XYZ file of C-alpha atoms in Angstrom:
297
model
C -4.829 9.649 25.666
C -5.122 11.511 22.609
C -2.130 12.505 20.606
C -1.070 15.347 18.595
C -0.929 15.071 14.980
C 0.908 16.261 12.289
C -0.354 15.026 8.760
C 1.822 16.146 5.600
C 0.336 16.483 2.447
C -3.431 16.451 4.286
C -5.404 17.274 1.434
C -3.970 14.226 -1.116
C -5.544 10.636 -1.753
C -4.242 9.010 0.985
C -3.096 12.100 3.643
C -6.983 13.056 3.489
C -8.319 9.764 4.452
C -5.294 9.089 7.371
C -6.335 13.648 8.710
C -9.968 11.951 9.089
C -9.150 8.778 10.807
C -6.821 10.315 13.374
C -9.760 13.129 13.995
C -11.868 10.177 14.543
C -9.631 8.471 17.232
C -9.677 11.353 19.304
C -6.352 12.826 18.325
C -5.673 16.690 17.692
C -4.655 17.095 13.978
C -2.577 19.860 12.497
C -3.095 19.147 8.185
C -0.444 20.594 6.349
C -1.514 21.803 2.627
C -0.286 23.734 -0.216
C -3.419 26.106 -1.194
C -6.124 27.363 1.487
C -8.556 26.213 -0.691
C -7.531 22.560 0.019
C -7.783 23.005 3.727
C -12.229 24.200 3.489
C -12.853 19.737 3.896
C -11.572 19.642 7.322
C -13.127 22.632 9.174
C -15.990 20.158 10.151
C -13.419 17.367 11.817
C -11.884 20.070 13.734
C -8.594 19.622 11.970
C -6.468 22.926 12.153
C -5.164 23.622 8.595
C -1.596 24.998 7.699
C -0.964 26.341 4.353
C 2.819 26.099 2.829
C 5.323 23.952 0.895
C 6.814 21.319 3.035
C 9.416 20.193 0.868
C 10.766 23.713 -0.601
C 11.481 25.192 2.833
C 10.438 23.065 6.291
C 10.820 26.188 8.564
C 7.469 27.514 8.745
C 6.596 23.906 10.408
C 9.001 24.494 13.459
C 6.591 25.070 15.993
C 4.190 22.320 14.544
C 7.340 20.130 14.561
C 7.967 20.557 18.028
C 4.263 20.138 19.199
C 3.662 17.004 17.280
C 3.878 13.664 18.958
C 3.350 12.209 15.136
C 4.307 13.446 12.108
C 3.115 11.526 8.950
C 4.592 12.368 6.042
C 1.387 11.414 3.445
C 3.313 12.660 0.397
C 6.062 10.237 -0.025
C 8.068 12.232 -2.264
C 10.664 9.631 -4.399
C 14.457 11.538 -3.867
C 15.741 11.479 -0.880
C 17.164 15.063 -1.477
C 13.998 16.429 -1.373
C 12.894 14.720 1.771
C 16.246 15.220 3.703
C 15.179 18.848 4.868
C 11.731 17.826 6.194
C 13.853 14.541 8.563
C 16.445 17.620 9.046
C 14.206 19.172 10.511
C 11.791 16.545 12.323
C 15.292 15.603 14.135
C 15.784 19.194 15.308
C 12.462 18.944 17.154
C 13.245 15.756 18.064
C 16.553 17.207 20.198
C 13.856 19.018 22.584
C 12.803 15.771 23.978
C 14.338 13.979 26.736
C 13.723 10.552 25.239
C 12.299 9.320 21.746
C 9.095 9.711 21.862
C 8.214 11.531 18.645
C 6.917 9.503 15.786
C 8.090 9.774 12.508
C 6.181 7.939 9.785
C 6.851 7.659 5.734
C 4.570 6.966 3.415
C 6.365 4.070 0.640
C 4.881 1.928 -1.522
C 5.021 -1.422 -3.375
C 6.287 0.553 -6.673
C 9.843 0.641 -4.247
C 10.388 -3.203 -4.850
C 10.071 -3.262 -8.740
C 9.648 -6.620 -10.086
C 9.305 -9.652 -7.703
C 7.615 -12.656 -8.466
C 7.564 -13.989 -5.043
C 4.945 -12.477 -2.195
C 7.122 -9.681 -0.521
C 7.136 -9.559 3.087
C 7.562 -6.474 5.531
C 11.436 -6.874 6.012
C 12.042 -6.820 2.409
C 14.551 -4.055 1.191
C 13.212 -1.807 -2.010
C 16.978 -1.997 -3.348
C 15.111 -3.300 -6.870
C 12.545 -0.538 -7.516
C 12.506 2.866 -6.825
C 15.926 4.751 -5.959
C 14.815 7.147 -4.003
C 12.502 6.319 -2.547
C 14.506 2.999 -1.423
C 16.852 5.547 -0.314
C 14.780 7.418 1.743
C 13.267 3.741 3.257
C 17.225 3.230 4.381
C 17.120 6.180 5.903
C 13.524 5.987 8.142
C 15.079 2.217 9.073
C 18.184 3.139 10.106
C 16.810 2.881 13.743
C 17.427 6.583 15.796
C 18.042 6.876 19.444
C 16.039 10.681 18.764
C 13.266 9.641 16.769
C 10.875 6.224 16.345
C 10.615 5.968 12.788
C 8.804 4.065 10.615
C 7.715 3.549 6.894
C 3.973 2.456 5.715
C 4.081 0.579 2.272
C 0.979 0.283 1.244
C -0.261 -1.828 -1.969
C -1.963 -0.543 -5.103
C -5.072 2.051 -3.334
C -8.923 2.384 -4.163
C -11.079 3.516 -2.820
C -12.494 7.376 -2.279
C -11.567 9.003 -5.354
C -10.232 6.047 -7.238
C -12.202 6.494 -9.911
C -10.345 9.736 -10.740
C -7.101 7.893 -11.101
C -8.034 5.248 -13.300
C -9.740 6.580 -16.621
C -7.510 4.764 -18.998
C -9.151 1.365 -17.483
C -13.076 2.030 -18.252
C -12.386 2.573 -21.817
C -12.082 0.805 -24.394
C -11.157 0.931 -28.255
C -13.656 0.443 -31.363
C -15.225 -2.591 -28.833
C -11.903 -3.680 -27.792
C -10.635 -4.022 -24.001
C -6.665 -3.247 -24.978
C -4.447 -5.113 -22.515
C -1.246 -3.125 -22.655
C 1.718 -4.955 -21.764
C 1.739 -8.033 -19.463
C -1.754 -9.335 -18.880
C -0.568 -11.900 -16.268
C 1.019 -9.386 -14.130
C -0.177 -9.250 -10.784
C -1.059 -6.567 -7.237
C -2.593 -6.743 -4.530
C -4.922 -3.814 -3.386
C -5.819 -2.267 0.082
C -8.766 0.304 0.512
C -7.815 3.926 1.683
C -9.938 3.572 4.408
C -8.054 0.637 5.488
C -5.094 2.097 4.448
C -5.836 5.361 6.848
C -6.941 3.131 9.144
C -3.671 0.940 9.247
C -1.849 4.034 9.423
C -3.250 4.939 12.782
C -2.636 1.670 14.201
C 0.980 2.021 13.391
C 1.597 5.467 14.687
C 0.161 4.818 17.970
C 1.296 1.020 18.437
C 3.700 0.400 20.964
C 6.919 2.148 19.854
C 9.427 -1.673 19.644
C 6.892 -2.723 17.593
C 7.396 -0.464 14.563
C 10.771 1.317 15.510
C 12.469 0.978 12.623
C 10.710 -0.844 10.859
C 9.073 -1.327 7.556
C 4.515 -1.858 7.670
C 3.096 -3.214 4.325
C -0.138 -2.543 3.991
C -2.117 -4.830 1.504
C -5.477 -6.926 1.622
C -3.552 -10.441 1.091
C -7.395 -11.776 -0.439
C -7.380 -9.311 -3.027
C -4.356 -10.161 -5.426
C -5.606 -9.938 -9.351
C -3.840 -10.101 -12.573
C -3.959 -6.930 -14.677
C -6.198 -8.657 -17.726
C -8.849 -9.743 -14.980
C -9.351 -6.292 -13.244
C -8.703 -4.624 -16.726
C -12.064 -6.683 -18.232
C -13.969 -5.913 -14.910
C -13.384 -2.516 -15.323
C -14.099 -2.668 -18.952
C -17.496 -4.395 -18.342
C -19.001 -2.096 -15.712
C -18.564 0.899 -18.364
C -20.718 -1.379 -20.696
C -18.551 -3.218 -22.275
C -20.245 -7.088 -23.983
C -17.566 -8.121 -25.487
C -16.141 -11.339 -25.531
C -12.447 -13.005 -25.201
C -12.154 -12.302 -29.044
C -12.518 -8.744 -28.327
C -9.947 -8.457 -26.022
C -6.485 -7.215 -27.512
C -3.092 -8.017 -26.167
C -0.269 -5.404 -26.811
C 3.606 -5.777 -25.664
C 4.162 -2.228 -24.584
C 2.907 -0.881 -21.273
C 1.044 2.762 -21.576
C 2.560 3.616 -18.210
C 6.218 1.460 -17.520
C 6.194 1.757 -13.613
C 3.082 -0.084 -13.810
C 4.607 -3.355 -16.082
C 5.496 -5.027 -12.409
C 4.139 -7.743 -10.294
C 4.284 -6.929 -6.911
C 2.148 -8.884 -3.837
C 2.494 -7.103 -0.416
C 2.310 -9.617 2.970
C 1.080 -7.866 5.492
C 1.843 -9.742 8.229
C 3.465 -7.186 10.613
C 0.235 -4.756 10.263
C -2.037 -7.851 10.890
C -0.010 -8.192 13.887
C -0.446 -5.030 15.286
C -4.489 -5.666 15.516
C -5.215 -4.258 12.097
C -7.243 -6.113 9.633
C -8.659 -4.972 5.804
C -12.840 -4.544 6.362
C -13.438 -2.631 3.301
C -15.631 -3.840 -0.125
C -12.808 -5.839 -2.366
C -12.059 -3.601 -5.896
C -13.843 -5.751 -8.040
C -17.181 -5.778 -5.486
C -17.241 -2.341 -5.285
C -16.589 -1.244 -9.121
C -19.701 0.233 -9.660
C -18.953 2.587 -6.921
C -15.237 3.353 -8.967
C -17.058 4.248 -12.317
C -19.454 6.606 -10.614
C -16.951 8.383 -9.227
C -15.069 8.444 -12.716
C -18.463 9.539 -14.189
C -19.169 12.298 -11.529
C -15.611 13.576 -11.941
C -15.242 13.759 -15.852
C -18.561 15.333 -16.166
C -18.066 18.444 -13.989
């Protein structure tokens, strides 16, 4: 039986993708956006829009609140002051129901562990990365006798419009593919479509199995160091260099980035869900027309 949906932050990278998939799956979908303009893509799915701020003032969502079976919070805002009001008030729905049956689901990420050199499994804690947002994890764990909680960390994302994200890597300088900071540091990546998809499959898997409880969300093939996927990138934009032409520099352009971090994704793999998406580096080609399409309009 279908369920009914409540996607925050519908018209972003990932909350787009996950509005679809539950649409798809037979589910009724409420897509919360920011601008009206944002909401035109989903007329044709038969997803309802609703236009406000979430996070400055959760009130206008009451009734959505208390009709949703799931709310996924697509955003994943990083301080767990500005995310307090939107559980606030998920909980207050929440007291309606006789037992816990709504769904409450947060969207992490590996950027929450920081530095780990070791493959990081689903029951790690985030203590090393991001604050809040490792805050914010504590809370969604903590498990609620109101409310089944979860949180979906998902690795680095492609996919869609990835190619609009990730300018800085199809260019290069006088010739040279610049490899800012360490070259050896490694991710793994998941497509959003397998992302969206993975998100389903946790929001409507039996509720012990994700109650809470951490999801990574990460093709375990796809695990490249930052030189190799830099020069792929590099080389579908035209670049012939060769290894002489590749330059090494100490200091990262973005620091949140200088961080190996390799999601195991057992738990989603578990719960039926497997990566079926085109691999980056397969599909780059795809990436650079997108980048193309984008910086030319």
């Amino acid at each position: 039986m279908g369920k009914t949906v409540l996607v925050i932050g519908a018209n972003g990278f990932v909350g787009q993708e996950a509005a679809i998939e539950f649409a798809r799956q037979g589910h009724t979908v409420v897509g919360v956006v920011r601008k009206a303009a944002a909401a035109e893509p989903f007329a044709k799915y038969g997803i309802r829009a609703v236009i406000g701020d979430t996070f400055a003032d959760p009130s206008f969502l009451a009734e959505e609140l208390a009709q949703a079976d799931i709310i996924f919070d697509a955003v994943g805002v990083g301080e767990l002051a500005t995310f307090q009001p939107l559980y606030d008030a998920v909980i207050k729905a929440a007291k309606a129901t006789i037992r816990p049956t709504k769904r409450f689901i947060y969207t992490s990420g590996c950027l929450v562990f920081g530095n780990r050199d070791e493959i990081i499994d689903d029951d790690e804690g985030g203590e090393m990365g991001m604050k809040g947002r490792a805050e914010i994890e504590a809370l969604m764990l903590t498990k609620s006798d109101l409310l089944v909680t979860s949180v979906v960390r998902p690795a680095w994302i492609y996919g869609g419009n990835f190619g609009k994200y990730s300018p800085p890597w199809f260019k290069t300088t006088d010739g040279k593919v610049v490899i800012d900071g360490s070259p050896d540091k490694r991710f793994n990546w998941v497509h959003v479509v397998d992302l969206a998809q993975a998100i389903v499959t946790v929001a409507t898997a039996p509720a012990q199995s994700i109650w809470g409880k951490a999801v990574n969300v990460a093709d375990d093939k796809q695990v490249y160091s930052y030189r190799e996927f830099r020069i792929a990138f590099a080389k579908v934009a035209g670049w012939k260099g060769t290894d002489a032409d590749v330059v090494e520099v100490p200091e990262p352009a973005w620091a949140g980035m200088e961080i190996t971090a390799v999601l195991s994704s057992g738990r989603a793999l578990s719960l039926g869900w497997k990566a079926r998406q085109k691999p980056l580096i397969e599909g780059f080609e795809e990436h650079y027309r997108t980048y193309l399409a984008l910086t030319s309009s």
